[in-house]
Short mmCIF file of C-alpha atoms in Angstrom, two decimals:
data_model
loop_
_atom_site.label_atom_id
_atom_site.label_comp_id
_atom_site.label_asym_id
_atom_site.label_seq_id
_atom_site.Cartn_x
_atom_site.Cartn_y
_atom_site.Cartn_z
CA MET M 1 0.00 0.00 0.00
CA TYR M 2 1.38 3.36 -1.09
CA ASP M 3 0.60 6.70 0.49
CA ILE M 4 0.16 8.32 -2.94
CA VAL M 5 -0.15 6.86 -6.42
CA ILE M 6 0.14 9.30 -9.32
CA LEU M 7 -1.32 8.43 -12.70
CA GLY M 8 0.76 10.19 -15.37
CA ALA M 9 4.42 11.26 -15.32
CA GLY M 10 4.25 14.61 -17.10
CA PRO M 11 5.45 17.85 -15.46
CA GLY M 12 2.59 17.78 -12.97
CA GLY M 13 2.90 14.10 -12.17
CA TYR M 14 6.63 13.72 -11.76
CA GLU M 15 7.03 17.00 -9.85
CA ALA M 16 4.20 15.93 -7.52
CA ALA M 17 5.98 12.60 -7.04
CA LEU M 18 9.28 14.28 -6.21
CA ARG M 19 7.66 16.67 -3.74
CA ALA M 20 5.68 13.87 -2.10
CA ALA M 21 8.77 11.70 -1.71
CA HIS M 22 10.68 14.65 -0.27
CA LEU M 23 7.91 15.07 2.32
CA GLY M 24 8.27 11.44 3.35
CA PHE M 25 5.37 9.83 1.49
CA LYS M 26 5.68 6.39 -0.10
CA VAL M 27 4.99 7.16 -3.76
CA ALA M 28 4.34 5.24 -6.98
CA LEU M 29 4.31 6.93 -10.38
CA ILE M 30 2.49 5.22 -13.27
CA GLU M 31 3.23 6.14 -16.90
CA ARG M 32 2.29 4.31 -20.09
CA GLU M 33 4.81 6.07 -22.34
CA ALA M 34 7.89 8.03 -21.23
CA VAL M 35 8.46 10.19 -18.17
CA GLY M 36 8.21 13.91 -18.88
CA GLY M 37 4.84 13.72 -20.61
CA THR M 38 3.90 15.79 -23.62
CA CYS M 39 6.07 18.74 -22.56
CA LEU M 40 9.35 16.86 -22.58
CA ASN M 41 8.73 14.20 -25.21
CA CYS M 42 6.55 15.84 -27.86
CA GLY M 43 5.90 19.42 -26.78
CA CYS M 44 7.81 22.23 -25.10
CA ILE M 45 11.33 20.80 -25.12
CA PRO M 46 11.67 19.28 -28.62
CA THR M 47 9.84 22.28 -30.07
CA LYS M 48 12.21 24.76 -28.45
CA THR M 49 15.20 22.67 -29.58
CA LEU M 50 13.95 22.80 -33.16
CA LEU M 51 13.26 26.52 -32.83
CA LYS M 52 16.87 27.05 -31.77
CA SER M 53 17.89 25.68 -35.18
CA ALA M 54 15.42 28.11 -36.77
CA HIS M 55 16.90 30.99 -34.77
CA VAL M 56 20.42 30.01 -35.85
CA MET M 57 19.31 29.94 -39.48
CA HIS M 58 17.74 33.38 -39.03
CA SER M 59 21.03 34.72 -37.63
CA VAL M 60 23.05 33.19 -40.44
CA GLN M 61 20.73 34.60 -43.10
CA HIS M 62 21.18 38.08 -41.61
CA ALA M 63 24.92 37.77 -40.98
CA ALA M 64 25.77 40.36 -43.64
CA GLU M 65 23.93 43.01 -41.62
CA PHE M 66 26.54 42.53 -38.88
CA GLY M 67 29.53 42.65 -41.24
CA ILE M 68 29.92 38.86 -41.46
CA ALA M 69 30.42 37.55 -45.00
CA LEU M 70 29.65 33.88 -45.67
CA SER M 71 31.61 32.05 -48.33
CA ALA M 72 28.58 29.95 -49.28
CA ALA M 73 24.83 29.94 -48.81
CA PRO M 74 23.77 28.09 -45.64
CA SER M 75 22.25 24.66 -46.08
CA ILE M 76 20.05 22.58 -43.79
CA ASP M 77 20.74 19.04 -42.64
CA PHE M 78 17.16 18.38 -41.60
CA GLY M 79 17.93 14.92 -40.28
CA LYS M 80 20.52 16.36 -37.93
CA VAL M 81 18.11 19.10 -36.83
CA MET M 82 15.56 16.45 -35.86
CA ALA M 83 18.17 14.16 -34.30
CA ARG M 84 19.48 16.92 -32.05
CA SER M 85 15.95 17.52 -30.79
CA GLN M 86 15.61 13.88 -29.76
CA GLU M 87 19.06 13.86 -28.15
CA VAL M 88 18.02 16.74 -25.89
CA VAL M 89 14.79 14.93 -24.99
CA GLN M 90 16.65 11.72 -24.11
CA THR M 91 19.16 13.58 -21.95
CA LEU M 92 16.44 15.31 -19.95
CA ARG M 93 14.39 12.11 -19.69
CA LYS M 94 17.37 10.32 -18.12
CA GLY M 95 17.71 13.22 -15.68
CA ILE M 96 14.10 12.81 -14.52
CA HIS M 97 14.54 9.05 -14.09
CA PHE M 98 17.62 9.73 -11.95
CA LEU M 99 15.80 12.25 -9.75
CA LEU M 100 12.86 9.89 -9.22
CA GLN M 101 15.17 7.01 -8.32
CA LYS M 102 17.18 9.21 -5.99
CA GLN M 103 14.01 10.24 -4.13
CA GLY M 104 12.82 6.63 -3.88
CA VAL M 105 9.78 6.98 -6.15
CA THR M 106 8.56 3.66 -7.52
CA GLN M 107 8.18 3.94 -11.29
CA ILE M 108 5.61 1.63 -12.88
CA ALA M 109 5.40 1.32 -16.67
CA GLY M 110 1.95 0.65 -18.06
CA THR M 111 -1.56 1.98 -18.62
CA GLY M 112 -3.40 2.72 -15.40
CA LYS M 113 -7.14 2.56 -14.74
CA LEU M 114 -8.89 3.40 -11.49
CA VAL M 115 -10.87 0.42 -10.20
CA SER M 116 -11.69 1.96 -6.82
CA PRO M 117 -10.89 5.18 -4.90
CA THR M 118 -7.84 3.41 -3.49
CA ALA M 119 -6.65 1.17 -6.33
CA VAL M 120 -5.29 1.45 -9.87
CA GLN M 121 -5.00 -1.52 -12.18
CA VAL M 122 -1.94 -1.25 -14.42
CA GLN M 123 -1.60 -3.12 -17.68
CA ALA M 124 1.96 -3.48 -18.99
CA THR M 125 2.84 -3.56 -22.68
CA ASP M 126 3.18 -7.36 -22.51
CA GLY M 127 -0.43 -7.63 -21.34
CA SER M 128 0.32 -8.50 -17.72
CA THR M 129 -1.53 -6.62 -15.00
CA GLN M 130 -0.94 -5.57 -11.42
CA LEU M 131 -3.05 -3.83 -8.80
CA VAL M 132 -1.47 -0.78 -7.18
CA GLU M 133 -3.16 0.39 -3.98
CA ALA M 134 -2.82 3.74 -2.22
CA GLN M 135 -4.46 5.95 0.34
CA ARG M 136 -4.68 8.71 -2.28
CA ILE M 137 -4.61 8.80 -6.07
CA ILE M 138 -3.62 11.85 -8.11
CA ILE M 139 -4.77 11.92 -11.75
CA ALA M 140 -2.24 13.74 -13.94
CA THR M 141 -2.80 12.11 -17.32
CA GLY M 142 -2.40 15.31 -19.35
CA ALA M 143 -3.83 15.95 -22.80
CA ARG M 144 -3.39 15.15 -26.47
CA PRO M 145 -3.90 17.06 -29.73
CA ARG M 146 -7.55 17.57 -30.63
CA SER M 147 -8.78 16.04 -33.87
CA ILE M 148 -11.56 17.85 -35.76
CA PRO M 149 -14.16 15.76 -37.69
CA ALA M 150 -13.90 18.04 -40.74
CA PHE M 151 -10.16 17.29 -41.04
CA PRO M 152 -9.24 14.36 -38.77
CA ILE M 153 -5.61 13.64 -38.02
CA ASP M 154 -4.55 10.66 -40.15
CA GLU M 155 -0.79 11.02 -39.43
CA LYS M 156 -0.14 11.09 -43.17
CA THR M 157 -1.63 14.12 -44.89
CA VAL M 158 -2.98 15.72 -41.72
CA ILE M 159 -0.60 15.54 -38.79
CA SER M 160 -0.57 16.78 -35.20
CA SER M 161 2.26 18.54 -33.41
CA ARG M 162 3.50 15.11 -32.32
CA GLN M 163 4.18 13.99 -35.89
CA ALA M 164 5.46 17.47 -36.83
CA LEU M 165 8.36 16.93 -34.43
CA ASN M 166 9.42 13.70 -36.09
CA ILE M 167 8.94 13.91 -39.86
CA SER M 168 11.80 12.49 -41.89
CA GLU M 169 11.90 14.98 -44.74
CA LEU M 170 10.77 18.53 -45.37
CA PRO M 171 7.61 19.17 -47.40
CA SER M 172 7.62 21.94 -49.97
CA THR M 173 4.33 23.44 -48.79
CA MET M 174 2.48 23.25 -45.48
CA VAL M 175 -0.80 24.60 -44.15
CA VAL M 176 -0.96 25.10 -40.38
CA ILE M 177 -4.48 25.24 -38.95
CA GLY M 178 -4.66 27.14 -35.67
CA SER M 179 -2.39 29.96 -34.52
CA GLY M 180 -1.98 29.38 -30.82
CA ALA M 181 1.52 28.90 -29.44
CA ILE M 182 1.93 25.51 -31.15
CA GLY M 183 0.65 26.71 -34.52
CA CYS M 184 2.77 29.87 -34.54
CA GLU M 185 5.92 28.09 -33.40
CA MET M 186 5.58 25.25 -35.91
CA ALA M 187 4.77 27.67 -38.71
CA TYR M 188 7.86 29.72 -37.87
CA PHE M 189 10.11 26.67 -37.60
CA TYR M 190 9.09 25.13 -40.92
CA ALA M 191 9.24 28.49 -42.70
CA ALA M 192 12.80 28.92 -41.38
CA MET M 193 13.61 25.48 -42.80
CA GLY M 194 12.53 26.70 -46.25
CA VAL M 195 8.95 25.40 -46.36
CA GLN M 196 6.25 27.59 -47.91
CA VAL M 197 3.85 27.93 -44.95
CA THR M 198 0.29 29.24 -44.71
CA LEU M 199 -1.13 29.82 -41.23
CA VAL M 200 -4.93 29.72 -40.96
CA GLU M 201 -6.78 31.09 -37.91
CA ALA M 202 -10.55 31.02 -37.33
CA LEU M 203 -10.55 34.09 -35.06
CA PRO M 204 -9.89 37.70 -36.17
CA ASN M 205 -6.27 37.73 -34.96
CA ILE M 206 -3.47 35.22 -34.83
CA ALA M 207 -2.31 34.15 -31.37
CA PRO M 208 -5.82 35.02 -30.15
CA LEU M 209 -4.99 34.79 -26.43
CA CYS M 210 -2.51 37.64 -26.79
CA ASP M 211 -3.08 41.35 -26.43
CA VAL M 212 -4.43 42.49 -29.81
CA GLU M 213 -1.62 44.99 -30.37
CA VAL M 214 0.94 42.27 -29.74
CA SER M 215 -0.93 39.90 -32.04
CA ARG M 216 -0.86 42.41 -34.89
CA GLN M 217 2.87 42.96 -34.47
CA LEU M 218 3.45 39.20 -34.46
CA ASP M 219 1.37 38.89 -37.64
CA ARG M 220 3.57 41.48 -39.36
CA SER M 221 6.73 39.73 -38.18
CA LEU M 222 5.56 36.30 -39.38
CA ARG M 223 4.65 37.76 -42.74
CA LYS M 224 8.11 39.32 -42.93
CA ALA M 225 9.49 35.81 -42.30
CA GLY M 226 7.62 34.59 -45.39
CA ILE M 227 4.57 33.04 -43.70
CA ASN M 228 1.19 33.67 -45.30
CA THR M 229 -1.31 34.35 -42.50
CA ILE M 230 -5.07 34.13 -43.04
CA THR M 231 -7.39 35.15 -40.19
CA ALA M 232 -11.17 34.97 -39.70
CA ALA M 233 -11.07 31.82 -41.82
CA GLN M 234 -12.65 28.38 -41.44
CA VAL M 235 -11.21 25.20 -42.91
CA GLN M 236 -14.17 23.41 -44.50
CA ARG M 237 -12.50 20.23 -45.69
CA ILE M 238 -9.28 18.70 -46.91
CA SER M 239 -9.17 16.62 -50.07
CA PRO M 240 -6.27 14.40 -51.21
CA GLU M 241 -4.62 15.61 -54.39
CA GLY M 242 -1.80 13.47 -55.77
CA ALA M 243 0.94 13.17 -53.15
CA GLY M 244 -0.53 16.09 -51.19
CA CYS M 245 -3.92 17.68 -50.65
CA SER M 246 -6.10 20.72 -51.17
CA VAL M 247 -7.33 22.68 -48.18
CA TYR M 248 -10.69 24.38 -48.73
CA VAL M 249 -11.04 27.54 -46.65
CA ALA M 250 -13.94 29.98 -46.21
CA SER M 251 -12.42 33.37 -45.41
CA LYS M 252 -13.47 37.01 -45.14
CA LYS M 253 -11.90 37.45 -48.58
CA GLY M 254 -13.92 34.62 -50.10
CA ASP M 255 -13.43 30.90 -50.62
CA LEU M 256 -9.82 29.75 -50.98
CA VAL M 257 -8.19 26.52 -52.05
CA LEU M 258 -4.72 26.06 -50.58
CA PRO M 259 -2.46 23.35 -52.03
CA ALA M 260 -0.28 21.58 -49.46
CA ASP M 261 2.07 18.65 -49.22
CA LEU M 262 1.28 18.46 -45.52
CA VAL M 263 -1.30 19.90 -43.13
CA LEU M 264 -0.57 20.49 -39.46
CA SER M 265 -3.66 20.57 -37.25
CA ALA M 266 -2.94 22.73 -34.20
CA VAL M 267 -6.50 23.45 -33.08
CA GLY M 268 -6.11 22.75 -29.39
CA ILE M 269 -5.98 19.80 -27.04
CA GLN M 270 -8.33 17.43 -25.25
CA ALA M 271 -7.84 15.94 -21.82
CA ASN M 272 -6.77 12.32 -21.45
CA ILE M 273 -9.65 11.28 -19.22
CA ASP M 274 -11.26 8.54 -21.30
CA GLY M 275 -10.61 4.92 -20.39
CA ILE M 276 -9.05 5.62 -16.97
CA GLY M 277 -11.99 4.51 -14.85
CA LEU M 278 -13.63 7.84 -14.03
CA GLU M 279 -17.14 6.67 -14.87
CA GLU M 280 -16.72 3.37 -13.03
CA ILE M 281 -15.98 5.04 -9.70
CA GLY M 282 -18.26 8.04 -10.22
CA ILE M 283 -15.88 10.96 -10.73
CA ILE M 284 -17.70 14.04 -12.04
CA THR M 285 -16.49 15.71 -15.24
CA GLU M 286 -17.64 18.91 -16.95
CA ARG M 287 -16.92 19.98 -20.54
CA GLY M 288 -14.32 17.26 -20.96
CA LYS M 289 -12.44 18.08 -17.74
CA ILE M 290 -12.39 16.63 -14.23
CA LYS M 291 -14.17 18.82 -11.69
CA VAL M 292 -12.08 19.61 -8.60
CA ASP M 293 -12.18 21.96 -5.63
CA SER M 294 -9.51 24.43 -4.51
CA ASN M 295 -7.48 21.55 -3.03
CA TYR M 296 -7.65 19.61 -6.34
CA CYS M 297 -9.97 17.02 -4.76
CA THR M 298 -12.59 15.37 -6.96
CA ASN M 299 -16.03 14.44 -5.65
CA ILE M 300 -14.62 11.04 -4.65
CA ALA M 301 -12.69 11.12 -1.38
CA GLY M 302 -9.02 10.34 -1.79
CA VAL M 303 -8.93 10.97 -5.57
CA LEU M 304 -7.40 14.24 -6.78
CA ALA M 305 -6.57 15.70 -10.20
CA ILE M 306 -4.12 18.28 -11.57
CA GLY M 307 -2.81 19.71 -14.82
CA ASP M 308 -4.42 19.52 -18.24
CA VAL M 309 -7.25 17.25 -17.04
CA ILE M 310 -8.79 20.07 -14.96
CA GLU M 311 -10.22 23.46 -15.94
CA THR M 312 -7.07 25.56 -15.48
CA PRO M 313 -4.56 26.83 -18.07
CA ALA M 314 -3.06 23.86 -19.92
CA LEU M 315 0.58 24.82 -19.43
CA ALA M 316 3.47 22.70 -18.13
CA HIS M 317 4.43 25.22 -15.44
CA VAL M 318 0.83 25.38 -14.23
CA ALA M 319 0.68 21.59 -13.93
CA THR M 320 3.96 21.63 -11.99
CA ALA M 321 2.66 24.25 -9.56
CA GLU M 322 -0.59 22.35 -9.11
CA GLY M 323 1.21 19.06 -8.52
CA VAL M 324 3.43 20.53 -5.82
CA LEU M 325 0.55 22.40 -4.14
CA CYS M 326 -1.72 19.34 -4.27
CA VAL M 327 0.86 17.24 -2.41
CA GLU M 328 1.54 20.00 0.11
CA ARG M 329 -2.19 20.22 0.84
CA ILE M 330 -2.28 16.44 1.35
CA ALA M 331 0.60 16.86 3.81
CA GLY M 332 -1.33 19.56 5.67
CA LEU M 333 1.17 22.31 4.90
CA PRO M 334 -0.14 25.92 4.92
CA ALA M 335 0.55 26.47 1.22
CA PRO M 336 -1.15 29.47 -0.45
CA ASP M 337 -3.48 29.09 -3.41
CA ILE M 338 -2.07 29.49 -6.91
CA ASN M 339 -2.73 32.96 -8.32
CA TYR M 340 -4.28 32.05 -11.65
CA ASN M 341 -4.33 35.73 -12.59
CA ALA M 342 -0.53 35.69 -12.69
CA ILE M 343 0.22 32.81 -15.04
CA PRO M 344 2.99 33.64 -17.56
CA SER M 345 2.60 32.53 -21.17
CA CYS M 346 5.12 32.43 -24.03
CA ILE M 347 5.37 31.94 -27.78
CA TYR M 348 8.93 31.21 -28.96
CA THR M 349 8.84 32.57 -32.48
CA THR M 350 11.16 35.30 -33.75
CA PRO M 351 10.29 37.73 -32.31
CA GLU M 352 9.19 36.05 -29.08
CA VAL M 353 5.90 36.85 -27.39
CA ALA M 354 5.37 36.89 -23.62
CA TRP M 355 2.50 37.95 -21.44
CA VAL M 356 1.03 37.73 -17.97
CA GLY M 357 -2.14 39.07 -16.40
CA LEU M 358 -4.91 41.25 -17.80
CA THR M 359 -5.03 42.37 -21.43
CA GLU M 360 -6.30 45.77 -22.51
CA GLU M 361 -9.27 44.08 -24.20
CA ALA M 362 -10.17 42.04 -21.11
CA ALA M 363 -10.00 45.18 -18.97
CA ALA M 364 -12.45 46.92 -21.30
CA GLN M 365 -14.85 43.97 -21.14
CA LYS M 366 -14.71 44.00 -17.34
CA GLY M 367 -15.11 47.76 -17.16
CA THR M 368 -11.79 48.10 -15.34
CA ALA M 369 -10.32 51.58 -15.55
CA ILE M 370 -6.68 51.30 -16.62
CA LYS M 371 -3.64 53.22 -17.75
CA VAL M 372 -1.57 51.75 -20.54
CA ALA M 373 2.20 52.28 -20.66
CA LYS M 374 4.39 51.30 -23.57
CA ALA M 375 8.08 51.36 -24.50
CA SER M 376 9.19 50.54 -28.03
CA TYR M 377 12.37 48.67 -28.87
CA LEU M 378 12.97 51.27 -31.56
CA ALA M 379 14.43 53.43 -28.78
CA SER M 380 16.28 50.60 -27.02
CA GLY M 381 20.06 50.67 -27.17
CA LYS M 382 20.34 46.90 -26.71
CA ALA M 383 17.65 46.19 -29.31
CA ASN M 384 19.31 48.48 -31.84
CA SER M 385 22.78 47.02 -31.28
CA SER M 386 21.31 43.51 -31.57
CA GLY M 387 19.46 44.32 -34.78
CA ALA M 388 16.18 43.40 -33.09
CA ARG M 389 14.14 46.60 -33.15
CA ASP M 390 10.76 44.96 -33.87
CA GLY M 391 8.98 44.86 -30.56
CA PHE M 392 7.73 46.62 -27.47
CA VAL M 393 6.77 46.25 -23.82
CA LYS M 394 3.20 47.13 -22.90
CA LEU M 395 2.12 47.40 -19.26
CA ILE M 396 -1.44 47.61 -17.95
CA PHE M 397 -1.93 49.50 -14.66
CA ALA M 398 -5.02 50.19 -12.55
CA ALA M 399 -6.02 53.78 -13.23
CA ASP M 400 -6.45 54.73 -9.58
CA THR M 401 -3.62 52.89 -7.78
CA LEU M 402 -1.24 52.35 -10.74
CA GLN M 403 -0.88 48.76 -9.58
CA LEU M 404 0.37 46.43 -12.32
CA LEU M 405 -2.47 44.31 -13.74
CA GLY M 406 -0.89 42.91 -16.88
CA ALA M 407 2.18 42.91 -19.09
CA HIS M 408 2.50 42.11 -22.79
CA CYS M 409 5.79 41.93 -24.67
CA ILE M 410 6.99 41.13 -28.14
CA GLY M 411 10.63 41.17 -29.20
CA GLU M 412 13.92 39.35 -28.92
CA HIS M 413 14.17 37.19 -25.78
CA VAL M 414 11.11 38.78 -24.16
CA THR M 415 10.19 35.43 -22.60
CA GLU M 416 13.09 36.07 -20.22
CA LEU M 417 11.40 39.28 -19.03
CA LEU M 418 8.46 37.43 -17.52
CA GLY M 419 10.18 36.64 -14.22
CA GLU M 420 10.25 40.27 -13.14
CA LEU M 421 6.80 41.01 -14.54
CA THR M 422 5.11 37.98 -12.97
CA LEU M 423 6.70 38.76 -9.60
CA ALA M 424 5.71 42.42 -9.90
CA LEU M 425 2.12 41.47 -10.67
CA THR M 426 2.01 38.92 -7.83
CA LEU M 427 3.36 41.45 -5.33
CA ARG M 428 0.89 44.12 -6.51
CA THR M 429 3.75 46.38 -7.54
CA THR M 430 3.00 49.91 -8.73
CA ALA M 431 4.34 51.86 -11.69
CA SER M 432 6.41 54.03 -9.36
CA GLN M 433 8.03 51.04 -7.69
CA ILE M 434 8.98 49.55 -11.05
CA ALA M 435 10.25 52.91 -12.35
CA GLN M 436 12.35 53.43 -9.22
CA THR M 437 13.99 50.01 -9.55
CA ILE M 438 17.35 50.38 -11.32
CA HIS M 439 17.54 48.25 -14.45
CA ALA M 440 20.91 47.50 -16.03
CA HIS M 441 21.85 49.35 -19.21
CA PRO M 442 21.92 48.39 -21.99
CA THR M 443 19.43 45.55 -21.65
CA MET M 444 16.14 44.56 -23.24
CA TYR M 445 14.41 44.52 -19.87
CA GLU M 446 15.06 48.19 -19.13
CA ALA M 447 12.09 48.78 -21.43
CA ILE M 448 9.98 47.66 -18.46
CA ARG M 449 11.26 50.56 -16.38
CA GLU M 450 10.84 53.00 -19.26
CA ALA M 451 7.24 51.96 -19.79
CA ALA M 452 6.42 52.21 -16.10
CA ALA M 453 8.13 55.60 -15.82
CA SER M 454 5.88 57.03 -18.53
CA VAL M 455 2.85 56.80 -16.22
CA ALA M 456 4.43 56.87 -12.74
#
């Protein structure tokens, strides 16, 4: 009998296991594939590794602007690009295994299914089964790419982000459906590799979760990178044509037919909650997610859930925070609630996009009186010297108190600015406090101080 059994070894699951073991619990971690979950194996990490190759190619292509002459045009060894991505994944996967072993976490390979509030039946790949019992069970089974009936993922013509990270050769043309973080990043990567990419978004702006002003700047930057972006457009169907296909799109400019060798469907995710025994033991779900309370407890005593299977932002760092907090609550520690209004988000294109907190549009919808502060990279010494002038920092402050409510950035390495901004938002920092904090010069992040100073 274990104290805690965790179903799923993604960022939420394995971090919960490590924290639980550190607190003295006897822990088992069940995973049917590889530790690290989607983030490590077919999401955040391999994507960012591939994007590094895209960023290098971007730098090489613009070398002449910095006085560097190349003796020959750069070429791409796509096999090596993909192989490096998998090498990074394997290295990090081994590191997680080591940490789990060091903390004494029992790792069980197989597919788990709840058979009672205190037991999980695990089926191994060879068909054998075992019953794993525990006082508490944490469900952390994550999510998978969503497949749309109008253009289902067949892993041949229409692929998901999983297959996009492992294709053996580059297509000539690609249509990417959906412009969230995954869609934008994959579109940018393949365009940098020389593929003719069209990015199709159903909503009026690409990266629709972003501040609209940031979204429009990103759209311009992606177009500058050679990506054709089409917004307010619905993919009606996809028909095979020779070795590729034709993508039929209804857009604000009329009906379009887009030829493509390959289509990447990046239209969101769905929680992995089917076939894990929820119905059998009576766990309540709503809109495809497990319903939990503020302690991540389901309606069944002793069964908890975290990460992408519950109705919170489906981000690796959110799952990690939830996993740690869930275990600390089990241990009876006085851990504070997660501030879901201060969740940082990133898109790792060139330029990068980063944001946290309230957008200008959301403030208007809520009727919140705000002051908007902005600093452009056109006036930044570091941005100019780096040749990265496309971008800005935009801060949202409460009109009366000038407390920071949101921050929205686009530009080179802006994802690295989120630490200060998330902390400032969490601590209810004001414009004056930010403006009075000395920021190193020349840096990209001094734009934060400049923006704050404009309204302080």
